[in-house]
Tab-separated table of C-alpha atoms and ligand atoms in Angstrom:
chain	number	residue	atom	x	y	z
A	199	MET	CA	41.186	121.009	82.288
A	200	SER	CA	41.847	120.889	85.995
A	201	GLN	CA	39.669	123.092	88.157
A	202	LEU	CA	41.939	122.458	91.135
A	203	LEU	CA	45.043	124.195	89.778
A	204	ASN	CA	43.355	127.599	90.063
A	205	PRO	CA	42.131	129.539	93.138
A	206	PRO	CA	40.710	128.548	95.563
A	207	TYR	CA	42.552	125.243	94.713
A	208	VAL	CA	40.149	123.219	96.896
A	209	ILE	CA	36.708	121.654	96.496
A	210	GLY	CA	34.118	120.085	98.799
A	211	MET	CA	34.080	116.406	97.803
A	212	PRO	CA	31.328	113.931	98.687
A	213	THR	CA	32.468	110.571	100.056
A	214	GLU	CA	30.434	107.753	101.560
A	215	THR	CA	31.689	108.670	105.070
A	216	VAL	CA	31.655	112.486	105.349
A	217	TYR	CA	32.376	115.345	102.918
A	218	GLY	CA	36.066	116.140	102.418
A	219	LEU	CA	37.888	119.369	101.588
A	220	ALA	CA	40.044	118.174	98.694
A	221	ALA	CA	43.186	119.423	96.955
A	222	ARG	CA	45.586	117.832	94.469
A	223	ILE	CA	48.641	116.299	96.136
A	224	ASP	CA	50.856	117.983	93.498
A	225	CYS	CA	49.455	121.462	94.249
A	226	PRO	CA	51.170	123.011	97.304
A	227	GLN	CA	48.830	126.056	97.234
A	228	GLY	CA	45.883	123.669	97.570
A	229	ILE	CA	47.440	121.745	100.461
A	230	GLU	CA	48.185	125.011	102.255
A	231	ALA	CA	44.649	126.261	101.553
A	232	ILE	CA	43.190	123.158	103.263
A	233	PHE	CA	44.999	123.897	106.543
A	234	LYS	CA	44.171	127.606	106.314
A	235	ILE	CA	40.457	127.246	105.485
A	236	LYS	CA	39.963	124.511	108.108
A	237	GLU	CA	42.059	126.388	110.689
A	238	ARG	CA	43.759	123.042	111.196
A	239	PRO	CA	47.140	122.831	112.950
A	240	PHE	CA	49.969	121.732	110.643
A	241	PHE	CA	50.820	118.786	112.942
A	242	ASP	CA	47.628	116.905	111.975
A	243	PRO	CA	48.228	114.932	108.714
A	244	LEU	CA	45.801	114.598	105.790
A	245	ILE	CA	44.436	111.412	104.228
A	246	VAL	CA	45.226	110.904	100.525
A	247	HIS	CA	42.303	109.592	98.473
A	248	VAL	CA	43.018	107.273	95.540
A	249	SER	CA	40.951	105.569	92.853
A	250	SER	CA	42.929	102.324	92.527
A	251	ILE	CA	45.234	100.019	94.487
A	252	ASP	CA	48.040	100.728	91.981
A	253	GLN	CA	47.745	104.447	92.691
A	254	ALA	CA	47.977	103.714	96.429
A	255	LYS	CA	51.111	101.606	95.884
A	256	SER	CA	52.771	104.502	94.022
A	257	LEU	CA	52.470	106.671	97.157
A	258	VAL	CA	54.109	104.280	99.654
A	259	SER	CA	57.539	102.734	100.142
A	260	GLU	CA	56.154	99.453	101.507
A	261	TRP	CA	52.984	97.530	100.689
A	262	PRO	CA	52.712	94.565	103.085
A	263	LEU	CA	50.471	91.579	102.365
A	264	ALA	CA	48.005	92.794	105.029
A	265	ALA	CA	47.569	96.079	103.101
A	266	GLN	CA	46.845	94.187	99.867
A	267	ILE	CA	44.308	91.919	101.554
A	268	LEU	CA	42.539	94.716	103.463
A	269	ALA	CA	42.449	97.011	100.398
A	270	GLU	CA	40.991	94.230	98.239
A	271	LYS	CA	38.393	93.465	100.891
A	272	PHE	CA	37.336	96.949	102.033
A	273	TRP	CA	38.138	99.350	99.130
A	274	PRO	CA	36.404	101.309	97.853
A	275	GLY	CA	35.145	101.941	101.383
A	276	PRO	CA	35.613	103.461	104.834
A	277	LEU	CA	39.073	102.114	105.728
A	278	THR	CA	42.230	104.278	105.761
A	279	LEU	CA	45.558	102.438	105.702
A	280	VAL	CA	48.577	104.190	107.253
A	281	LEU	CA	51.813	103.004	105.620
A	282	PRO	CA	55.409	104.202	105.133
A	283	LYS	CA	55.239	107.075	102.626
A	284	ALA	CA	57.017	107.383	99.272
A	285	ASP	CA	59.934	109.851	99.354
A	286	ASN	CA	58.494	112.258	96.820
A	287	LEU	CA	55.159	112.845	98.602
A	288	ASN	CA	54.824	116.454	99.873
A	289	SER	CA	55.610	116.282	103.598
A	290	MET	CA	53.064	119.000	104.410
A	291	ILE	CA	50.381	116.379	103.629
A	292	THR	CA	51.856	113.984	106.190
A	293	SER	CA	52.808	116.691	108.715
A	294	GLY	CA	56.413	115.592	108.463
A	295	LEU	CA	55.610	111.977	109.461
A	296	GLN	CA	57.264	109.094	107.608
A	297	THR	CA	53.841	107.545	106.976
A	298	VAL	CA	50.820	108.406	104.833
A	299	GLY	CA	47.108	107.581	105.306
A	300	LEU	CA	45.471	106.221	102.127
A	301	ARG	CA	41.890	105.450	101.285
A	302	MET	CA	39.756	104.687	98.234
A	303	PRO	CA	36.346	106.282	98.834
A	304	ARG	CA	33.141	104.608	97.619
A	305	HIS	CA	31.269	107.646	96.275
A	306	PRO	CA	31.086	107.675	92.437
A	307	LEU	CA	31.631	111.465	92.248
A	308	ALA	CA	34.777	111.207	94.406
A	309	LEU	CA	36.150	108.392	92.237
A	310	GLU	CA	35.387	110.405	89.090
A	311	LEU	CA	37.147	113.483	90.502
A	312	ILE	CA	40.231	111.449	91.492
A	313	ALA	CA	40.339	109.778	88.060
A	314	LYS	CA	40.427	113.262	86.507
A	315	GLU	CA	42.700	115.138	88.956
A	316	GLY	CA	44.902	112.376	90.405
A	317	PRO	CA	45.186	111.499	94.133
A	318	LEU	CA	43.503	114.067	96.399
A	319	ALA	CA	44.458	115.014	99.944
A	320	ALA	CA	41.291	115.637	101.936
A	321	PRO	CA	40.416	116.001	105.589
A	322	SER	CA	36.775	116.215	106.647
A	323	ALA	CA	35.292	119.518	105.444
A	324	ASN	CA	34.687	121.161	108.830
A	325	LYS	CA	36.531	123.759	110.870
A	326	PHE	CA	39.115	122.127	113.168
A	327	GLY	CA	37.497	120.412	116.171
A	328	LYS	CA	33.932	120.887	114.919
A	329	THR	CA	31.197	118.524	113.701
A	330	SER	CA	31.932	116.786	110.365
A	331	PRO	CA	29.679	117.526	107.364
A	332	THR	CA	27.382	114.882	105.881
A	333	SER	CA	25.726	117.024	103.195
A	334	ALA	CA	26.816	119.623	100.622
A	335	ASP	CA	24.851	122.276	102.525
A	336	HIS	CA	26.830	121.569	105.723
A	337	VAL	CA	30.052	122.318	103.801
A	338	ARG	CA	28.675	125.518	102.253
A	339	GLN	CA	27.551	126.722	105.696
A	340	GLU	CA	30.819	125.757	107.396
A	341	PHE	CA	32.924	127.846	104.992
A	342	ALA	CA	30.410	130.630	104.295
A	343	ASN	CA	30.109	129.700	100.599
A	344	GLN	CA	33.832	130.352	100.009
A	345	VAL	CA	34.487	126.820	98.761
A	346	PRO	CA	32.906	125.191	95.668
A	347	VAL	CA	31.124	121.956	96.580
A	348	LEU	CA	30.322	118.898	94.474
A	349	ASP	CA	26.868	117.888	95.661
A	350	GLY	CA	26.713	114.103	96.019
A	351	GLY	CA	23.681	113.993	98.323
A	352	PRO	CA	23.682	112.912	101.974
A	353	CYS	CA	26.531	110.602	103.061
A	354	GLU	CA	25.670	106.918	103.146
A	355	VAL	CA	27.870	105.992	106.153
A	356	GLY	CA	27.854	109.273	108.074
A	357	ILE	CA	31.006	108.925	110.212
A	358	GLU	CA	34.662	108.923	109.225
A	359	SER	CA	36.709	105.963	108.061
A	360	THR	CA	38.549	103.578	110.354
A	361	VAL	CA	42.240	104.597	110.421
A	362	LEU	CA	44.524	101.554	110.620
A	363	SER	CA	48.283	101.593	110.810
A	364	VAL	CA	49.725	98.631	108.916
A	365	SER	CA	53.186	97.115	109.023
A	366	LYS	CA	54.549	93.719	108.008
A	367	ASP	CA	53.179	91.813	110.993
A	368	VAL	CA	51.293	94.288	113.180
A	369	VAL	CA	48.188	96.447	112.663
A	370	SER	CA	46.717	99.049	115.082
A	371	ILE	CA	43.487	101.004	114.999
A	372	LEU	CA	44.345	104.716	115.269
A	373	ARG	CA	40.719	105.821	114.911
A	374	PRO	CA	37.666	103.529	115.093
A	375	GLY	CA	35.284	103.884	112.148
A	376	ALA	CA	32.683	102.206	110.003
A	377	VAL	CA	34.856	99.115	109.438
A	378	THR	CA	34.921	97.418	112.838
A	379	LYS	CA	37.778	95.732	114.683
A	380	GLY	CA	35.958	92.391	114.309
A	381	GLN	CA	35.756	92.783	110.511
A	382	ILE	CA	39.465	93.632	110.272
A	383	GLU	CA	40.513	90.811	112.581
A	384	ALA	CA	38.562	88.292	110.508
A	385	SER	CA	40.387	89.405	107.340
A	386	LEU	CA	44.005	89.563	108.536
A	387	PRO	CA	46.540	87.184	106.949
A	388	ALA	CA	48.034	84.521	109.245
A	389	GLY	CA	50.940	85.900	111.259
A	390	THR	CA	49.608	89.477	111.443
A	391	ILE	CA	48.593	90.575	114.934
A	392	PHE	CA	46.513	93.398	116.400
A	393	ALA	CA	48.178	95.784	118.827
A	394	ASP	CA	47.170	99.007	120.584
A	395	PRO	CA	48.779	102.122	119.075
A	396	VAL	CA	52.220	102.750	120.558
A	397	ASP	CA	51.737	106.401	121.493
A	398	LYS	CA	49.640	109.425	120.724
A	399	LYS	CA	52.236	110.795	118.324
A	400	SER	CA	51.563	107.898	115.938
A	401	SER	CA	48.145	109.481	115.274
A	402	PRO	CA	48.263	113.188	115.954
A	403	GLY	CA	44.532	113.595	115.344
A	404	GLN	CA	43.575	111.684	118.502
A	405	MET	CA	42.612	114.710	120.588
A	406	LYS	CA	40.406	114.267	123.613
A	407	HIS	CA	37.848	116.687	122.171
A	408	HIS	CA	36.828	116.905	118.533
A	409	TYR	CA	33.660	116.970	116.397
A	410	MET	CA	32.067	119.426	118.868
A	411	PRO	CA	28.662	120.944	118.059
A	412	ASN	CA	28.067	124.636	118.906
A	413	VAL	CA	26.020	123.677	121.977
A	414	PRO	CA	27.490	121.669	124.894
A	415	LEU	CA	26.790	117.932	124.696
A	416	LEU	CA	26.393	115.807	127.818
A	417	ILE	CA	26.642	112.010	127.820
A	418	SER	CA	24.755	110.594	130.764
A	419	ASP	CA	24.445	107.050	132.065
A	420	ARG	CA	21.717	108.331	134.425
A	421	GLN	CA	18.213	109.380	133.497
A	422	ASN	CA	17.902	112.052	136.213
A	423	LEU	CA	19.896	115.185	135.499
A	424	ASP	CA	20.967	117.645	138.196
A	425	LEU	CA	21.265	120.695	135.927
A	426	GLU	CA	22.828	122.927	138.573
A	427	ASP	CA	25.579	120.416	139.287
A	428	ILE	CA	26.211	119.916	135.555
A	429	GLU	CA	26.499	123.683	135.060
A	430	ILE	CA	29.046	123.953	137.900
A	431	LYS	CA	31.094	121.040	136.541
A	432	ILE	CA	31.164	122.502	133.031
A	433	GLN	CA	32.049	126.018	134.147
A	434	LYS	CA	35.022	124.621	136.106
A	435	MET	CA	36.499	123.126	132.924
A	436	PRO	CA	39.324	124.878	131.055
A	437	LYS	CA	38.479	127.113	128.074
A	438	GLU	CA	40.529	125.006	125.712
A	439	ILE	CA	41.939	121.460	125.689
A	440	GLU	CA	44.668	120.540	123.163
A	441	GLY	CA	43.811	123.576	121.037
A	442	VAL	CA	40.078	122.725	120.858
A	443	LYS	CA	37.674	125.258	122.434
A	444	ILE	CA	35.425	123.608	125.018
A	445	VAL	CA	31.779	124.433	124.305
A	446	LYS	CA	29.956	125.756	127.412
A	447	PRO	CA	26.435	127.029	128.104
A	448	HIS	CA	26.134	130.831	127.818
A	449	GLN	CA	23.812	131.479	130.749
A	450	GLY	CA	22.606	128.655	132.964
A	451	ILE	CA	20.992	125.435	131.722
A	452	ARG	CA	17.233	125.530	131.287
A	453	ASN	CA	16.428	124.313	127.818
A	454	VAL	CA	17.713	120.746	127.305
A	455	LYS	CA	17.278	118.737	124.071
A	456	GLU	CA	17.829	115.006	123.813
A	457	LEU	CA	19.881	113.408	121.021
A	458	VAL	CA	17.959	110.299	120.003
A	459	LEU	CA	19.616	107.773	117.687
A	460	SER	CA	18.310	104.602	116.057
A	461	GLU	CA	19.103	101.310	117.802
A	462	ASN	CA	20.600	100.124	114.514
A	463	PRO	CA	24.243	101.313	114.509
A	464	GLN	CA	24.335	101.735	110.706
A	465	ILE	CA	21.349	104.054	110.799
A	466	ALA	CA	22.629	105.740	113.973
A	467	SER	CA	25.959	106.630	112.345
A	468	ARG	CA	24.119	108.178	109.397
A	469	GLN	CA	22.015	110.235	111.830
A	470	LEU	CA	24.745	111.277	114.246
A	471	TYR	CA	26.348	114.424	112.789
A	472	SER	CA	23.277	115.828	111.061
A	473	GLU	CA	21.178	115.321	114.216
A	474	LEU	CA	23.854	117.056	116.304
A	475	ARG	CA	23.795	119.982	113.855
A	476	ASN	CA	19.974	120.126	113.794
A	477	LEU	CA	19.733	120.094	117.581
A	478	ALA	CA	22.481	122.708	117.981
A	479	GLY	CA	20.597	124.859	115.427
A	480	GLU	CA	17.629	124.961	117.813
A	481	LYS	CA	19.993	126.672	120.291
A	482	PRO	CA	19.166	124.793	123.514
A	483	ASP	CA	21.475	125.336	126.528
A	484	LEU	CA	22.481	121.657	126.541
A	485	ILE	CA	22.136	118.533	124.372
A	486	VAL	CA	21.984	115.240	126.277
A	487	PHE	CA	22.625	111.716	125.052
A	488	TYR	CA	21.540	108.880	127.372
A	489	ARG	CA	24.102	106.081	127.113
A	490	LYS	CA	22.804	102.513	127.444
A	491	LYS	CA	24.387	99.034	127.653
A	492	ILE	CA	23.912	98.352	123.922
A	493	HIS	CA	26.209	101.312	123.166
A	494	GLN	CA	29.184	99.428	124.620
A	495	THR	CA	29.262	96.744	121.900
A	496	ASP	CA	31.701	96.538	118.908
A	497	PRO	CA	29.326	97.917	116.220
A	498	TRP	CA	28.880	101.074	118.352
A	499	SER	CA	32.563	101.745	119.042
A	500	ALA	CA	33.052	104.386	116.311
A	501	ILE	CA	29.797	106.177	117.132
A	502	MET	CA	30.642	106.259	120.843
A	503	ASP	CA	34.190	107.445	120.062
A	504	ARG	CA	32.744	110.438	118.134
A	505	LEU	CA	30.079	111.153	120.751
A	506	THR	CA	32.576	111.042	123.618
A	507	LYS	CA	34.926	113.420	121.800
A	508	ALA	CA	32.053	115.728	120.832
A	509	SER	CA	30.834	115.897	124.437
A	510	THR	CA	31.789	118.563	126.923
A	511	LEU	CA	31.001	116.297	129.885
A	512	GLU	CA	30.260	112.658	130.723
A	513	ILE	CA	28.271	111.584	133.781
A	514	LYS	CA	28.629	107.971	134.801
B	84	TXA	O1	36.307	109.184	106.245
B	84	TXA	C1	37.317	109.879	106.335
B	84	TXA	O2	38.389	109.425	106.746
B	84	TXA	C2	37.200	111.358	105.914
B	84	TXA	C3	36.855	111.408	104.425
B	84	TXA	C4	36.848	112.806	103.884
B	84	TXA	O3	37.739	110.596	103.731
B	84	TXA	N1	38.411	112.057	106.199
B	84	TXA	C5	38.807	112.403	107.449
B	84	TXA	O4	39.963	113.150	107.495
B	84	TXA	O5	38.174	112.109	108.437
B	84	TXA	P1	40.442	113.928	108.814
B	84	TXA	O6	41.629	114.695	108.367
B	84	TXA	O7	39.317	114.679	109.376
B	84	TXA	O8	40.911	112.795	109.763
B	84	TXA	C6	42.048	112.016	109.415
B	84	TXA	C7	42.615	111.329	110.618
B	84	TXA	C8	43.248	112.319	111.574
B	84	TXA	O9	42.952	111.921	112.887
B	84	TXA	C9	44.738	112.163	111.275
B	84	TXA	O10	45.533	112.463	112.400
B	84	TXA	C10	44.822	110.701	110.884
B	84	TXA	O11	43.636	110.443	110.191
B	84	TXA	N2	45.961	110.476	109.988
B	84	TXA	C11	46.126	110.889	108.709
B	84	TXA	N3	47.338	110.549	108.242
B	84	TXA	C12	47.964	109.886	109.228
B	84	TXA	C13	49.258	109.296	109.377
B	84	TXA	N4	50.149	109.324	108.414
B	84	TXA	N5	49.561	108.710	110.567
B	84	TXA	C14	48.655	108.682	111.559
B	84	TXA	N6	47.434	109.240	111.495
B	84	TXA	C15	47.084	109.836	110.349
B	85	MG	MG1	38.038	115.468	110.714
């Protein structure tokens, strides 16, 4: 019997990237509940999670050779393919777009749940704009125990999938993720080229700020911090940018904590969100991340994308 056809119609689902808030794609109450519980704007589409390539093909109107090759190479795994959607797919899932994002996650519990319930729409299981969850406890805390959670342990990858739009001869990265540009490029069939995304509308989730912890995060290329100047700069910023509340210090900056990540990008991505949550839990006035040269290389691009979006301010 399906547990997802009854209230609350959603479940916290472990994946190898981050935990998702999942609902059946044939259950409109569940899809609506996702947007409501997450406080997510309806213009930001959801990824549909599948357990086979055939299931993915049933949800699209085109399946180019590049999609077949990339799915065979990277699924199950952290790559979302954006393709023209099938007509009968609920347009609330795709926010009215003509495309759908599809991914086969690598976590055994997610694959088991999809095999039982069918394809599941699931965004990351955090309130809109906030830090993504990498453990079952993060999800329980985020939604004050209002959502049942399948506990699959800590996430192996730790940051969200790469989102790639795919057409017959062109692919574009809409969101960097665990699968890097280099890995995709090396796998593309002859005749398929890489291009930058055409415009922001092609991926509505590309806000400037996202993933924000509850304490302001500063990215600094310099070791010496002028706290007074930082405070002034932050206080001058608007309260909200693109619907996301900008996190500011409550009363001056005295207590500063440093975010330290491993030099190995795989380990660093696993540490990123849980470290941000741990540090924010200590309630300092500011969290600082010191950016170094190594952070500008391809394996770091997804981590730096998340950190930049999670930060209130960057100092170069
Ligand atoms: O790893 C992940 O991708 C996780 C796990 C749970 O699978 N999910 C996730 O979902 O990060 P979410 O909703 O937090 O982020 C999905 C991103 C958003 O930026 C959204 O705008 C974009 O994917 N997206 C989804 N469908 C799209 C579409 N049809 N066209 C363009 N962008 C799309
Ligand atoms: Mg998200």
